[in-house]
């Protein structure tokens, strides 16, 4: 296959981890006879510094003209004081909306080699964890009307959470489709005891469930879900939820898998196109220091090969290589535990490459 990939290294550790992920793709290309052509583009703080806006039109154009997008991370304290619409994070929202990526898949898997890095008690964790968070990505409060008004008594600010039936339906369908390939359990998370948008969410998910009689559907309020994730994570298989609840719960789910440095994600829309990025942020404190864990980004390219290109053997190969590096006791700082061998970003990338 000839594959065109738009690469957005972004800010902080973004360039460090994207470099390793590209080396992995190149090795896969060599081994299986694919060619990957990369076009590097600017977004986030890097774009603000270079051209004065977080998401230049050219970046969106190059992404649209590619088969898939690989993204590192955006943001950092340097750009924290900018007004909302000029913040680096706007690049992410602009890419998600501009590319129609309404579904964000965040698999939270606890590798058995990392059980010691998991903050939960051994009896809660058992022999591992495998949860898939399906987060709605182009609607809800992230994209609702917002504003700030100056009043005589001081300012007033608001954000609006809004969902339409088609928006909920398409994400629910995807969650059920994913559940059919897993343990056939969907947990829909909302706040239907308070929010109208959640009541629509719940009713729509229930309607979609009728087409999937083999899947068990349950509902949970988001506050309870936050608690149940650490009380008894094994009750979850697929979690489907709104943009903001998914943002919060996926960070929580990632932590119980040992480190946020392990979690890949896929953002998908209609068709096979997708944007792939680690769940973690730009970690500016360790940028360029060869300390970041490249595994989440490397696993993100495995997701890319699987979901966008249908290259299952290649994706399996990468996941096995990651497993191997961990089985041989190599760890970056974020997943380090006693008796393990501490290594840096490039060494971890090299070890994974070598076992491909
Ligand atoms: C994420 C991040 C982003 C989000 C930020 C950086 C805009 O936290 O992908 O989870 O809130 O969606
Ligand atoms: Mg987040």
Short mmCIF file of C-alpha atoms and ligand atoms in Angstrom, two decimals:
data_model
loop_
_atom_site.label_atom_id
_atom_site.label_comp_id
_atom_site.label_asym_id
_atom_site.label_seq_id
_atom_site.Cartn_x
_atom_site.Cartn_y
_atom_site.Cartn_z
CA UNK A 1 0.00 0.00 0.00
CA UNK A 2 1.06 3.60 -0.66
CA UNK A 3 -0.05 5.60 2.33
CA UNK A 4 -0.14 9.38 2.78
CA UNK A 5 0.09 10.53 6.39
CA UNK A 6 -0.18 14.07 7.69
CA UNK A 7 2.05 14.44 10.73
CA UNK A 8 1.38 17.04 13.41
CA UNK A 9 4.18 16.81 15.98
CA UNK A 10 2.77 19.79 17.93
CA UNK A 11 4.28 20.99 21.20
CA UNK A 12 6.21 19.77 24.24
CA UNK A 13 7.03 16.06 23.99
CA UNK A 14 4.98 15.85 20.75
CA UNK A 15 8.03 15.88 18.47
CA UNK A 16 9.90 13.36 20.72
CA UNK A 17 7.17 10.72 20.59
CA UNK A 18 6.10 11.27 16.98
CA UNK A 19 9.70 10.63 15.87
CA UNK A 20 9.61 7.18 17.47
CA UNK A 21 6.18 6.35 16.03
CA UNK A 22 7.36 7.23 12.51
CA UNK A 23 10.39 4.96 12.87
CA UNK A 24 8.03 2.14 13.82
CA UNK A 25 5.84 2.83 10.76
CA UNK A 26 8.90 2.86 8.51
CA UNK A 27 10.02 -0.51 9.83
CA UNK A 28 6.52 -1.92 9.29
CA UNK A 29 6.63 -0.53 5.75
CA UNK A 30 9.93 -2.27 5.06
CA UNK A 31 8.77 -5.54 6.54
CA UNK A 32 5.35 -5.73 4.88
CA UNK A 33 5.98 -3.76 1.68
CA UNK A 34 4.07 -0.53 2.34
CA UNK A 35 5.33 2.95 1.71
CA UNK A 36 4.49 5.76 4.07
CA UNK A 37 4.84 9.34 2.82
CA UNK A 38 4.74 11.94 5.57
CA UNK A 39 3.80 15.59 5.29
CA UNK A 40 4.64 17.50 8.43
CA UNK A 41 2.31 20.36 9.36
CA UNK A 42 2.02 22.89 12.16
CA UNK A 43 -0.67 23.07 14.84
CA UNK A 44 -1.02 24.33 18.39
CA UNK A 45 1.67 26.43 20.03
CA UNK A 46 4.17 25.60 17.28
CA UNK A 47 1.77 27.13 14.75
CA UNK A 48 1.07 30.15 16.98
CA UNK A 49 4.80 30.85 17.17
CA UNK A 50 5.39 30.35 13.45
CA UNK A 51 2.33 31.94 11.86
CA UNK A 52 0.28 33.49 14.66
CA UNK A 53 -2.72 31.15 14.66
CA UNK A 54 -3.26 27.73 16.27
CA UNK A 55 -4.66 25.96 13.21
CA UNK A 56 -3.43 27.35 9.88
CA UNK A 57 -5.73 26.63 6.91
CA UNK A 58 -2.89 24.77 5.22
CA UNK A 59 -2.74 22.27 8.08
CA UNK A 60 -6.40 21.37 7.71
CA UNK A 61 -5.99 21.16 3.95
CA UNK A 62 -3.01 18.79 4.16
CA UNK A 63 -4.86 16.62 6.71
CA UNK A 64 -7.91 16.45 4.44
CA UNK A 65 -5.71 15.39 1.53
CA UNK A 66 -4.11 12.55 3.52
CA UNK A 67 -5.23 9.01 4.33
CA UNK A 68 -4.70 9.50 8.07
CA UNK A 69 -3.27 11.96 10.57
CA UNK A 70 -0.68 11.26 13.27
CA UNK A 71 -0.64 13.85 16.04
CA UNK A 72 1.71 14.25 19.00
CA UNK A 73 0.29 16.74 21.51
CA UNK A 74 -0.49 20.44 21.68
CA UNK A 75 -0.36 23.11 24.36
CA UNK A 76 1.95 24.39 27.06
CA UNK A 77 2.32 27.12 29.69
CA UNK A 78 3.90 29.45 27.15
CA UNK A 79 0.50 29.94 25.48
CA UNK A 80 -1.73 29.73 28.59
CA UNK A 81 -2.49 33.42 28.77
CA UNK A 82 -3.88 33.73 25.28
CA UNK A 83 -7.55 34.46 24.77
CA UNK A 84 -9.75 31.30 24.33
CA UNK A 85 -10.00 31.25 20.55
CA UNK A 86 -6.23 31.64 20.18
CA UNK A 87 -5.19 28.87 22.54
CA UNK A 88 -3.25 25.91 21.12
CA UNK A 89 -6.08 23.54 22.16
CA UNK A 90 -8.27 25.22 19.53
CA UNK A 91 -6.14 23.42 16.95
CA UNK A 92 -7.37 20.09 18.25
CA UNK A 93 -11.01 21.17 18.28
CA UNK A 94 -10.62 22.65 14.80
CA UNK A 95 -9.10 19.45 13.46
CA UNK A 96 -11.78 17.27 15.05
CA UNK A 97 -14.63 19.41 13.74
CA UNK A 98 -13.00 20.23 10.39
CA UNK A 99 -12.30 16.57 9.67
CA UNK A 100 -15.70 15.36 10.93
CA UNK A 101 -14.16 13.09 13.57
CA UNK A 102 -17.15 12.54 15.82
CA UNK A 103 -15.96 9.40 17.58
CA UNK A 104 -12.98 9.05 19.86
CA UNK A 105 -11.93 5.53 20.82
CA UNK A 106 -9.78 5.30 23.89
CA UNK A 107 -8.91 1.73 24.81
CA UNK A 108 -7.70 1.46 28.40
CA UNK A 109 -5.74 -1.73 28.74
CA UNK A 110 -3.72 -2.69 31.79
CA UNK A 111 -0.83 -4.85 30.67
CA UNK A 112 -0.06 -7.59 33.14
CA UNK A 113 3.59 -6.47 33.17
CA UNK A 114 2.43 -3.08 34.50
CA UNK A 115 0.25 -4.28 37.34
CA UNK A 116 2.76 -2.78 39.78
CA UNK A 117 2.32 0.65 38.19
CA UNK A 118 -1.45 0.53 38.73
CA UNK A 119 -2.53 2.55 41.77
CA UNK A 120 -5.47 0.25 42.56
CA UNK A 121 -5.23 -2.67 44.99
CA UNK A 122 -4.29 -6.04 43.50
CA UNK A 123 -7.62 -7.61 44.50
CA UNK A 124 -9.52 -4.92 42.58
CA UNK A 125 -7.38 -5.26 39.47
CA UNK A 126 -7.21 -9.06 39.28
CA UNK A 127 -5.26 -10.11 36.20
CA UNK A 128 -5.66 -6.94 34.16
CA UNK A 129 -8.19 -4.62 32.60
CA UNK A 130 -9.60 -3.93 29.17
CA UNK A 131 -12.08 -1.08 28.80
CA UNK A 132 -12.91 0.86 25.66
CA UNK A 133 -14.09 4.43 26.17
CA UNK A 134 -16.09 5.73 23.19
CA UNK A 135 -16.23 9.48 23.53
CA UNK A 136 -18.43 11.74 21.41
CA UNK A 137 -15.98 14.26 19.96
CA UNK A 138 -17.60 16.99 17.90
CA UNK A 139 -20.62 18.00 19.96
CA UNK A 140 -21.74 18.76 23.49
CA UNK A 141 -20.38 21.52 25.66
CA UNK A 142 -17.09 21.70 23.75
CA UNK A 143 -18.91 23.06 20.71
CA UNK A 144 -22.00 24.72 22.21
CA UNK A 145 -22.57 28.44 22.34
CA UNK A 146 -20.36 30.21 24.86
CA UNK A 147 -19.62 33.72 25.91
CA UNK A 148 -18.53 36.17 28.55
CA UNK A 149 -20.42 39.37 29.31
CA UNK A 150 -19.45 42.26 31.49
CA UNK A 151 -22.24 43.17 33.93
CA UNK A 152 -22.33 46.00 36.51
CA UNK A 153 -21.91 43.37 39.26
CA UNK A 154 -18.98 41.71 37.51
CA UNK A 155 -18.61 39.34 34.58
CA UNK A 156 -20.92 36.49 33.60
CA UNK A 157 -19.71 33.53 31.54
CA UNK A 158 -21.57 30.57 30.08
CA UNK A 159 -21.10 27.42 28.02
CA UNK A 160 -23.91 25.39 26.53
CA UNK A 161 -24.27 21.63 26.39
CA UNK A 162 -26.37 20.63 23.41
CA UNK A 163 -26.92 17.33 21.61
CA UNK A 164 -29.06 16.42 18.65
CA UNK A 165 -30.64 13.03 18.02
CA UNK A 166 -28.44 12.24 14.97
CA UNK A 167 -25.29 13.13 16.92
CA UNK A 168 -26.16 10.73 19.73
CA UNK A 169 -27.42 8.04 17.40
CA UNK A 170 -24.22 7.77 15.33
CA UNK A 171 -21.94 7.51 18.37
CA UNK A 172 -24.27 4.98 20.01
CA UNK A 173 -24.30 2.83 16.86
CA UNK A 174 -20.50 2.82 16.84
CA UNK A 175 -20.35 1.86 20.53
CA UNK A 176 -22.68 -1.09 19.95
CA UNK A 177 -20.71 -2.18 16.89
CA UNK A 178 -17.52 -2.15 18.96
CA UNK A 179 -19.22 -4.02 21.80
CA UNK A 180 -20.27 -6.75 19.34
CA UNK A 181 -16.56 -7.44 18.75
CA UNK A 182 -15.79 -7.46 22.49
CA UNK A 183 -17.70 -8.64 25.57
CA UNK A 184 -21.05 -7.32 24.30
CA UNK A 185 -21.60 -4.88 27.15
CA UNK A 186 -22.29 -1.15 26.77
CA UNK A 187 -22.35 1.28 29.67
CA UNK A 188 -23.86 4.59 28.63
CA UNK A 189 -22.76 7.39 30.95
CA UNK A 190 -24.83 10.55 31.35
CA UNK A 191 -26.34 12.94 33.88
CA UNK A 192 -29.96 12.24 33.02
CA UNK A 193 -31.14 13.06 36.54
CA UNK A 194 -30.32 16.72 35.80
CA UNK A 195 -29.64 17.47 32.16
CA UNK A 196 -32.09 17.53 29.25
CA UNK A 197 -29.28 16.76 26.84
CA UNK A 198 -28.57 13.62 28.89
CA UNK A 199 -32.23 12.57 28.79
CA UNK A 200 -32.12 12.77 24.99
CA UNK A 201 -28.83 10.87 25.11
CA UNK A 202 -30.31 8.08 27.19
CA UNK A 203 -33.50 7.70 25.14
CA UNK A 204 -31.49 7.61 21.90
CA UNK A 205 -29.03 5.02 23.18
CA UNK A 206 -31.99 2.88 24.29
CA UNK A 207 -33.52 3.11 20.84
CA UNK A 208 -30.24 2.08 19.17
CA UNK A 209 -29.91 -0.84 21.61
CA UNK A 210 -33.02 -2.45 20.09
CA UNK A 211 -30.96 -3.25 17.00
CA UNK A 212 -28.37 -5.06 19.13
CA UNK A 213 -30.30 -7.63 21.19
CA UNK A 214 -27.08 -9.53 22.00
CA UNK A 215 -25.54 -6.52 23.72
CA UNK A 216 -26.34 -5.76 27.35
CA UNK A 217 -26.95 -2.05 27.85
CA UNK A 218 -26.70 -0.31 31.21
CA UNK A 219 -26.83 3.37 32.14
CA UNK A 220 -24.84 5.15 34.82
CA UNK A 221 -24.72 8.73 36.02
CA UNK A 222 -21.31 10.25 35.44
CA UNK A 223 -20.54 10.87 39.12
CA UNK A 224 -21.28 7.25 39.93
CA UNK A 225 -19.24 6.11 36.91
CA UNK A 226 -16.23 8.04 38.20
CA UNK A 227 -16.55 6.15 41.48
CA UNK A 228 -17.29 2.73 39.95
CA UNK A 229 -14.22 2.94 37.70
CA UNK A 230 -11.96 2.75 40.72
CA UNK A 231 -14.27 0.60 42.88
CA UNK A 232 -14.88 -2.18 40.37
CA UNK A 233 -13.44 -1.48 36.90
CA UNK A 234 -14.24 -5.00 35.69
CA UNK A 235 -17.92 -4.16 35.34
CA UNK A 236 -17.07 -2.05 32.27
CA UNK A 237 -16.51 -3.23 28.72
CA UNK A 238 -17.51 -0.38 26.36
CA UNK A 239 -18.28 3.01 27.89
CA UNK A 240 -20.11 5.43 25.60
CA UNK A 241 -20.44 9.02 26.69
CA UNK A 242 -20.54 12.68 25.74
CA UNK A 243 -17.58 14.87 24.86
CA UNK A 244 -16.83 16.33 28.29
CA UNK A 245 -17.74 13.28 30.38
CA UNK A 246 -15.56 11.22 28.04
CA UNK A 247 -12.68 13.65 28.42
CA UNK A 248 -12.78 13.26 32.19
CA UNK A 249 -13.50 9.54 32.44
CA UNK A 250 -10.84 8.61 29.90
CA UNK A 251 -8.16 10.31 31.98
CA UNK A 252 -9.38 8.37 34.99
CA UNK A 253 -9.47 5.10 33.03
CA UNK A 254 -5.97 5.75 31.75
CA UNK A 255 -4.57 6.18 35.24
CA UNK A 256 -5.90 2.83 36.38
CA UNK A 257 -3.98 1.23 33.53
CA UNK A 258 -0.73 2.34 35.15
CA UNK A 259 0.11 5.50 33.28
CA UNK A 260 -1.50 7.91 30.88
CA UNK A 261 1.70 7.39 28.88
CA UNK A 262 0.36 4.03 27.68
CA UNK A 263 -2.95 5.06 26.11
CA UNK A 264 -3.49 5.46 22.38
CA UNK A 265 -6.57 6.92 20.74
CA UNK A 266 -8.33 6.96 17.40
CA UNK A 267 -10.64 9.73 16.26
CA UNK A 268 -12.94 8.55 13.51
CA UNK A 269 -15.73 9.87 11.32
CA UNK A 270 -17.57 8.45 8.35
CA UNK A 271 -15.32 6.30 6.17
CA UNK A 272 -11.89 4.98 7.02
CA UNK A 273 -10.03 8.28 7.57
CA UNK A 274 -8.84 8.86 11.13
CA UNK A 275 -6.68 10.97 13.39
CA UNK A 276 -4.46 9.07 15.79
CA UNK A 277 -2.89 10.53 18.89
CA UNK A 278 -1.88 9.55 22.41
CA UNK A 279 -4.41 10.40 25.14
CA UNK A 280 -1.78 12.25 27.17
CA UNK A 281 -0.81 15.89 26.81
CA UNK A 282 2.35 17.72 25.83
CA UNK A 283 4.22 17.36 29.18
CA UNK A 284 6.30 20.52 28.61
CA UNK A 285 8.38 19.84 31.75
CA UNK A 286 10.11 16.88 30.07
CA UNK A 287 10.03 18.05 26.44
CA UNK A 288 13.18 17.23 24.47
CA UNK A 289 14.76 15.47 27.46
CA UNK A 290 14.42 11.92 26.14
CA UNK A 291 12.15 11.06 29.07
CA UNK A 292 8.69 10.75 27.51
CA UNK A 293 7.03 7.38 27.07
CA UNK A 294 6.57 6.84 23.32
CA UNK A 295 4.31 3.78 23.77
CA UNK A 296 0.94 5.60 23.60
CA UNK A 297 1.93 7.12 20.25
CA UNK A 298 3.37 3.85 18.94
CA UNK A 299 0.14 2.08 19.92
CA UNK A 300 -1.76 4.90 18.18
CA UNK A 301 -0.08 4.02 14.88
CA UNK A 302 -1.05 0.39 15.51
CA UNK A 303 -4.66 1.62 15.80
CA UNK A 304 -4.16 3.58 12.57
CA UNK A 305 -3.02 0.47 10.71
CA UNK A 306 -5.95 -1.51 12.12
CA UNK A 307 -8.82 0.98 11.74
CA UNK A 308 -7.92 3.10 8.74
CA UNK A 309 -5.98 0.62 6.63
CA UNK A 310 -7.30 -2.76 7.78
CA UNK A 311 -3.71 -3.98 8.27
CA UNK A 312 -4.37 -6.35 11.15
CA UNK A 313 -1.15 -8.38 11.04
CA UNK A 314 0.92 -5.20 11.04
CA UNK A 315 -1.02 -3.77 13.99
CA UNK A 316 -0.72 -7.03 15.93
CA UNK A 317 3.00 -7.01 15.25
CA UNK A 318 3.43 -3.56 16.83
CA UNK A 319 1.33 -4.45 19.86
CA UNK A 320 3.38 -7.60 20.35
CA UNK A 321 6.62 -5.63 20.10
CA UNK A 322 5.41 -3.26 22.83
CA UNK A 323 4.47 -6.23 24.97
CA UNK A 324 7.93 -7.64 24.41
CA UNK A 325 9.74 -4.50 25.55
CA UNK A 326 7.66 -4.51 28.73
CA UNK A 327 8.14 -8.25 29.28
CA UNK A 328 11.89 -7.66 29.16
CA UNK A 329 11.49 -5.23 32.07
CA UNK A 330 12.26 -2.01 30.19
CA UNK A 331 10.40 1.03 31.51
CA UNK A 332 10.26 4.76 30.93
CA UNK A 333 10.02 6.94 34.06
CA UNK A 334 6.21 7.13 34.11
CA UNK A 335 5.80 3.33 34.36
CA UNK A 336 8.94 2.62 36.35
CA UNK A 337 8.73 0.30 39.34
CA UNK A 338 11.27 -1.42 41.53
CA UNK A 339 13.67 -3.85 39.87
CA UNK A 340 12.89 -2.63 36.35
CA UNK A 341 15.33 -1.07 33.88
CA UNK A 342 14.82 2.67 33.43
CA UNK A 343 15.30 3.86 29.85
CA UNK A 344 14.53 6.95 27.77
CA UNK A 345 12.26 7.72 24.83
CA UNK A 346 14.61 6.75 22.02
CA UNK A 347 15.85 3.60 23.74
CA UNK A 348 12.24 2.44 24.21
CA UNK A 349 11.54 3.21 20.55
CA UNK A 350 14.65 1.25 19.52
CA UNK A 351 13.72 -1.79 21.61
CA UNK A 352 10.26 -1.87 20.06
CA UNK A 353 11.75 -1.52 16.57
CA UNK A 354 14.16 -4.37 17.20
CA UNK A 355 11.44 -6.82 18.05
CA UNK A 356 9.36 -6.00 14.98
C1 LIG B 1 -8.03 15.35 25.24
C2 LIG B 1 -7.52 16.68 25.70
C3 LIG B 1 -8.19 17.76 24.88
C4 LIG B 1 -9.67 17.69 25.15
C5 LIG B 1 -7.65 19.18 25.14
C6 LIG B 1 -6.17 19.26 25.00
C7 LIG B 1 -8.34 20.17 24.23
O1 LIG B 1 -7.72 16.83 27.06
O2 LIG B 1 -7.87 15.03 24.03
O3 LIG B 1 -8.56 14.60 26.06
O4 LIG B 1 -10.17 18.27 26.13
O5 LIG B 1 -10.37 17.05 24.35
MG1 LIG B 2 -8.46 15.07 28.03
#
